[in-house]
Amino acid sequence: MAVYDYDLFVIGGGSGGVRAARMAAALGKRVGIAEEYRYGGTCVIRGCVPKKLYVYASQFPEHFADAAGYGWTVPQASFDWQTLVANKDREISRLEAIYRKNVQGVGGETFQSRAMLVDPHVVHLLGNDRTVTADQILIATGGRPAPHPALPGHEHCIFSNEALDLKELPKAIMIEGGGYIAVEFANIFHGLGVDTTLVYRGKEILSRFDMDLRRMLHETMEKKGIKILCHAVSEWVRKRPDGRLDAVVTGDKILTVDQVMLAIGRLPNTENMGLEGVGIEMTKTGAINVDQYSRTNIDNIWAIGDVTNRVQLTPVAIHEAMCFVETAFKGNPTAPDHDTIATAVFSQPEIGTVGLSEDEAIKRFSDVEIYRATFRPMRHTLSGRDEKMLIKLVVDGTSKRVLGVHILGPDAGEMAQLLGIPLKAGLTKDDFDRTMAVHPTAAEELVTMYKPTYRVKDGERV
Ligand SMILES: Cc1cc2nc3c(=O)[nH]c(=O)nc-3n(C[C@H](O)[C@H](O)[C@H](O)COP(=O)(O)OP(=O)(O)OC[C@H]3O[C@@H](n4cnc5c(N)ncnc54)[C@H](O)[C@@H]3O)c2cc1C
């Protein structure tokens, strides 16, 4: 039997790669992992974590304004972007060190290097000019923002990576895209006082979410002062003599801004890694094709996380890593379960959602009950803020199983996490009805909507 340097070599030290390396090393396997940039990957360094810290930062002006109704006089507040960036940097450096230590602490070997495949058992570490061999190889190289080379002036644009580390907070920004990253950054910049325009080619932002949430978030964002242009794309971006940018969007509308941020999708990191040479099958967009156990077409090479373009979320990459370790090292073939994933959009107000949207449910079920409540959350009674909350249940009228829950409002992300459990367990509307409310909360609406707002039978609203 061939003797390799490692039982497992992982390429990519992000959410999925680090978890797989740590779990396998903890089993006593000889594990090596290479990261070309910073341990922690997209989520820790330039995704979920810094973004959420910026969401918190951007919410303070509303808290200050809302405090007046509760009797507080808040002196004129001021904001320092450089302090926020520096504090964020300190926190992600702390997390980065923990990620690296977690692998080393269980005996894994970490490399600071870009890695390439040379053959199915050989990895070249470019940074160390070293070649290592491994029995099993896991590719967890994640993704990056999709560029827009066809856009004249694209070289003046930034992506989410740069937006987190701008030297100066812009006075005005145009963000192109309608996905959760575009929407979250639009809310962050607006909250920090930046004149913000969101430009999206589709008919409504957040295309994969329930239509009620999408419309109501759109309206609320506009009411706050965020400009949203749907059915529009940028046509060119030009640098002005004063250093600002003119962005021309559909209809010859010129937006003069300090930054243009493109958030038009993400591409898997599979280029220049020797994958073609080894014969790994990929999709047209460059994502690695895997079977239900995350195995590529080459027997000892596996891929997890964003690079496989299944569901691009941190907990999914981590779950796929754990399933991979079960399958490859514990003799317990385990396919990742991608069904009914609870998720949040950290917009303002927040979205929390799990399960089927109304439109998806109608396509799959002949009798769908919709329970829907819109109301002003209690905290906005004294604050006077004119902002509504939406809670919506989508229920199979025949079995009474709750198929989807969609929430727009404060703490919706936290609620979605808890709702993931009853939906995953397949609980019914009767189970929700039997549950005592917690009063006074916004979430009590989830268990106190006894009569459907409307039904959809065979596609017809009745
Ligand atoms: C702005 C933003 C906000 C997000 N917010 C959320 C959120 O709120 N919630 C959520 O669940 N998800 C969020 N995500 C998505 C989440 O970050 C990803 O789904 C997750 O990080 C995927 O993990 P991964 O292990 O597949 O890849 P990554 O975390 O991207 O890790 C891949 C690593 O591989 C390294 N690498 C690439 N090529 C090589 C190579 N050849 N050699 C060595 N190293 C290499 C990269 O440097 C990177 O560190 C967000 C993403 C972005 C961009």
mmCIF file of N, CA and C in Angstrom, residues 76-127:
data_model
loop_
_atom_site.group_PDB
_atom_site.id
_atom_site.type_symbol
_atom_site.label_atom_id
_atom_site.label_comp_id
_atom_site.label_asym_id
_atom_site.label_seq_id
_atom_site.Cartn_x
_atom_site.Cartn_y
_atom_site.Cartn_z
ATOM 1 N N GLN A 76 -26.054 65.051 20.207
ATOM 2 C CA GLN A 76 -25.639 64.867 18.811
ATOM 3 C C GLN A 76 -24.549 63.786 18.737
ATOM 4 N N ALA A 77 -24.817 62.703 18.014
ATOM 5 C CA ALA A 77 -23.835 61.607 17.942
ATOM 6 C C ALA A 77 -22.921 61.812 16.740
ATOM 7 N N SER A 78 -21.698 61.311 16.816
ATOM 8 C CA SER A 78 -20.842 61.353 15.639
ATOM 9 C C SER A 78 -20.236 59.972 15.438
ATOM 10 N N PHE A 79 -19.822 59.717 14.224
ATOM 11 C CA PHE A 79 -19.383 58.367 13.869
ATOM 12 C C PHE A 79 -18.006 58.428 13.230
ATOM 13 N N ASP A 80 -17.145 57.473 13.593
ATOM 14 C CA ASP A 80 -15.807 57.424 13.012
ATOM 15 C C ASP A 80 -15.584 56.077 12.326
ATOM 16 N N TRP A 81 -15.584 56.105 11.010
ATOM 17 C CA TRP A 81 -15.457 54.885 10.201
ATOM 18 C C TRP A 81 -14.142 54.162 10.487
ATOM 19 N N GLN A 82 -13.054 54.921 10.597
ATOM 20 C CA GLN A 82 -11.746 54.279 10.804
ATOM 21 C C GLN A 82 -11.723 53.482 12.127
ATOM 22 N N THR A 83 -12.417 53.988 13.140
ATOM 23 C CA THR A 83 -12.470 53.253 14.416
ATOM 24 C C THR A 83 -13.207 51.929 14.215
ATOM 25 N N LEU A 84 -14.316 51.993 13.499
ATOM 26 C CA LEU A 84 -15.083 50.764 13.245
ATOM 27 C C LEU A 84 -14.221 49.741 12.501
ATOM 28 N N VAL A 85 -13.534 50.191 11.434
ATOM 29 C CA VAL A 85 -12.723 49.259 10.635
ATOM 30 C C VAL A 85 -11.609 48.659 11.507
ATOM 31 N N ALA A 86 -10.959 49.506 12.311
ATOM 32 C CA ALA A 86 -9.855 49.008 13.155
ATOM 33 C C ALA A 86 -10.374 48.007 14.189
ATOM 34 N N ASN A 87 -11.508 48.289 14.783
ATOM 35 C CA ASN A 87 -12.054 47.359 15.795
ATOM 36 C C ASN A 87 -12.499 46.054 15.151
ATOM 37 N N LYS A 88 -13.075 46.172 13.965
ATOM 38 C CA LYS A 88 -13.448 44.958 13.212
ATOM 39 C C LYS A 88 -12.188 44.134 12.905
ATOM 40 N N ASP A 89 -11.128 44.806 12.487
ATOM 41 C CA ASP A 89 -9.885 44.094 12.153
ATOM 42 C C ASP A 89 -9.345 43.343 13.366
ATOM 43 N N ARG A 90 -9.427 43.991 14.527
ATOM 44 C CA ARG A 90 -8.924 43.341 15.744
ATOM 45 C C ARG A 90 -9.724 42.067 16.036
ATOM 46 N N GLU A 91 -11.028 42.153 15.866
ATOM 47 C CA GLU A 91 -11.886 41.001 16.161
ATOM 48 C C GLU A 91 -11.642 39.853 15.162
ATOM 49 N N ILE A 92 -11.502 40.193 13.880
ATOM 50 C CA ILE A 92 -11.319 39.075 12.930
ATOM 51 C C ILE A 92 -9.917 38.461 13.065
ATOM 52 N N SER A 93 -8.943 39.263 13.492
ATOM 53 C CA SER A 93 -7.611 38.684 13.738
ATOM 54 C C SER A 93 -7.681 37.712 14.912
ATOM 55 N N ARG A 94 -8.461 38.063 15.923
ATOM 56 C CA ARG A 94 -8.627 37.172 17.078
ATOM 57 C C ARG A 94 -9.255 35.841 16.624
ATOM 58 N N LEU A 95 -10.304 35.949 15.804
ATOM 59 C CA LEU A 95 -10.990 34.737 15.331
ATOM 60 C C LEU A 95 -10.083 33.914 14.421
ATOM 61 N N GLU A 96 -9.331 34.612 13.585
ATOM 62 C CA GLU A 96 -8.417 33.922 12.660
ATOM 63 C C GLU A 96 -7.437 33.040 13.448
ATOM 64 N N ALA A 97 -6.892 33.614 14.525
ATOM 65 C CA ALA A 97 -5.925 32.859 15.347
ATOM 66 C C ALA A 97 -6.607 31.631 15.958
ATOM 67 N N ILE A 98 -7.867 31.787 16.365
ATOM 68 C CA ILE A 98 -8.586 30.653 16.970
ATOM 69 C C ILE A 98 -8.782 29.545 15.930
ATOM 70 N N TYR A 99 -9.134 29.941 14.712
ATOM 71 C CA TYR A 99 -9.360 28.937 13.655
ATOM 72 C C TYR A 99 -8.095 28.110 13.422
ATOM 73 N N ARG A 100 -6.972 28.820 13.338
ATOM 74 C CA ARG A 100 -5.706 28.129 13.071
ATOM 75 C C ARG A 100 -5.354 27.208 14.260
ATOM 76 N N LYS A 101 -5.525 27.755 15.460
ATOM 77 C CA LYS A 101 -5.175 27.004 16.676
ATOM 78 C C LYS A 101 -6.052 25.765 16.838
ATOM 79 N N ASN A 102 -7.319 25.886 16.419
ATOM 80 C CA ASN A 102 -8.230 24.744 16.550
ATOM 81 C C ASN A 102 -7.741 23.540 15.758
ATOM 82 N N VAL A 103 -7.129 23.804 14.615
ATOM 83 C CA VAL A 103 -6.603 22.690 13.804
ATOM 84 C C VAL A 103 -5.323 22.170 14.436
ATOM 85 N N GLN A 104 -4.431 23.103 14.794
ATOM 86 C CA GLN A 104 -3.135 22.698 15.365
ATOM 87 C C GLN A 104 -3.326 21.981 16.702
ATOM 88 N N GLY A 105 -4.313 22.424 17.467
ATOM 89 C CA GLY A 105 -4.544 21.866 18.800
ATOM 90 C C GLY A 105 -4.891 20.386 18.789
ATOM 91 N N VAL A 106 -5.410 19.895 17.672
ATOM 92 C CA VAL A 106 -5.729 18.464 17.601
ATOM 93 C C VAL A 106 -4.725 17.724 16.703
ATOM 94 N N GLY A 107 -3.581 18.398 16.447
ATOM 95 C CA GLY A 107 -2.500 17.711 15.744
ATOM 96 C C GLY A 107 -2.456 17.931 14.239
ATOM 97 N N GLY A 108 -3.336 18.786 13.696
ATOM 98 C CA GLY A 108 -3.298 19.082 12.251
ATOM 99 C C GLY A 108 -2.148 20.033 11.938
ATOM 100 N N GLU A 109 -1.630 19.956 10.711
ATOM 101 C CA GLU A 109 -0.528 20.833 10.325
ATOM 102 C C GLU A 109 -1.072 21.916 9.391
ATOM 103 N N THR A 110 -0.843 23.183 9.734
ATOM 104 C CA THR A 110 -1.383 24.274 8.913
ATOM 105 C C THR A 110 -0.279 24.871 8.049
ATOM 106 N N PHE A 111 -0.621 25.142 6.804
ATOM 107 C CA PHE A 111 0.316 25.784 5.880
ATOM 108 C C PHE A 111 -0.266 27.114 5.434
ATOM 109 N N GLN A 112 0.605 28.103 5.306
ATOM 110 C CA GLN A 112 0.183 29.396 4.778
ATOM 111 C C GLN A 112 0.632 29.422 3.324
ATOM 112 N N SER A 113 -0.221 28.945 2.427
ATOM 113 C CA SER A 113 0.231 28.807 1.040
ATOM 114 C C SER A 113 -0.951 28.539 0.114
ATOM 115 N N ARG A 114 -0.810 28.975 -1.103
ATOM 116 C CA ARG A 114 -1.744 28.537 -2.137
ATOM 117 C C ARG A 114 -1.392 27.090 -2.480
ATOM 118 N N ALA A 115 -2.418 26.269 -2.736
ATOM 119 C CA ALA A 115 -2.177 24.866 -3.058
ATOM 120 C C ALA A 115 -2.751 24.532 -4.429
ATOM 121 N N MET A 116 -2.084 23.632 -5.116
ATOM 122 C CA MET A 116 -2.531 23.177 -6.441
ATOM 123 C C MET A 116 -2.447 21.663 -6.490
ATOM 124 N N LEU A 117 -3.350 21.053 -7.258
ATOM 125 C CA LEU A 117 -3.261 19.603 -7.429
ATOM 126 C C LEU A 117 -2.262 19.281 -8.534
ATOM 127 N N VAL A 118 -1.429 18.298 -8.281
ATOM 128 C CA VAL A 118 -0.479 17.864 -9.304
ATOM 129 C C VAL A 118 -0.951 16.535 -9.904
ATOM 130 N N ASP A 119 -1.361 15.627 -9.032
ATOM 131 C CA ASP A 119 -2.081 14.428 -9.469
ATOM 132 C C ASP A 119 -3.029 14.033 -8.342
ATOM 133 N N PRO A 120 -3.819 12.978 -8.483
ATOM 134 C CA PRO A 120 -4.859 12.737 -7.486
ATOM 135 C C PRO A 120 -4.355 12.556 -6.053
ATOM 136 N N HIS A 121 -3.070 12.318 -5.860
ATOM 137 C CA HIS A 121 -2.563 12.184 -4.489
ATOM 138 C C HIS A 121 -1.458 13.184 -4.169
ATOM 139 N N VAL A 122 -1.220 14.133 -5.075
ATOM 140 C CA VAL A 122 -0.077 15.044 -4.870
ATOM 141 C C VAL A 122 -0.538 16.502 -4.928
ATOM 142 N N VAL A 123 -0.142 17.262 -3.906
ATOM 143 C CA VAL A 123 -0.497 18.688 -3.830
ATOM 144 C C VAL A 123 0.786 19.495 -3.799
ATOM 145 N N HIS A 124 0.821 20.553 -4.614
ATOM 146 C CA HIS A 124 1.977 21.435 -4.597
ATOM 147 C C HIS A 124 1.631 22.684 -3.798
ATOM 148 N N LEU A 125 2.477 23.029 -2.833
ATOM 149 C CA LEU A 125 2.262 24.224 -2.023
ATOM 150 C C LEU A 125 3.147 25.331 -2.588
ATOM 151 N N LEU A 126 2.513 26.261 -3.290
ATOM 152 C CA LEU A 126 3.294 27.262 -4.026
ATOM 153 C C LEU A 126 4.103 28.154 -3.096
ATOM 154 N N GLY A 127 3.474 28.563 -1.972
ATOM 155 C CA GLY A 127 4.140 29.488 -1.057
ATOM 156 C C GLY A 127 5.369 28.863 -0.404
#
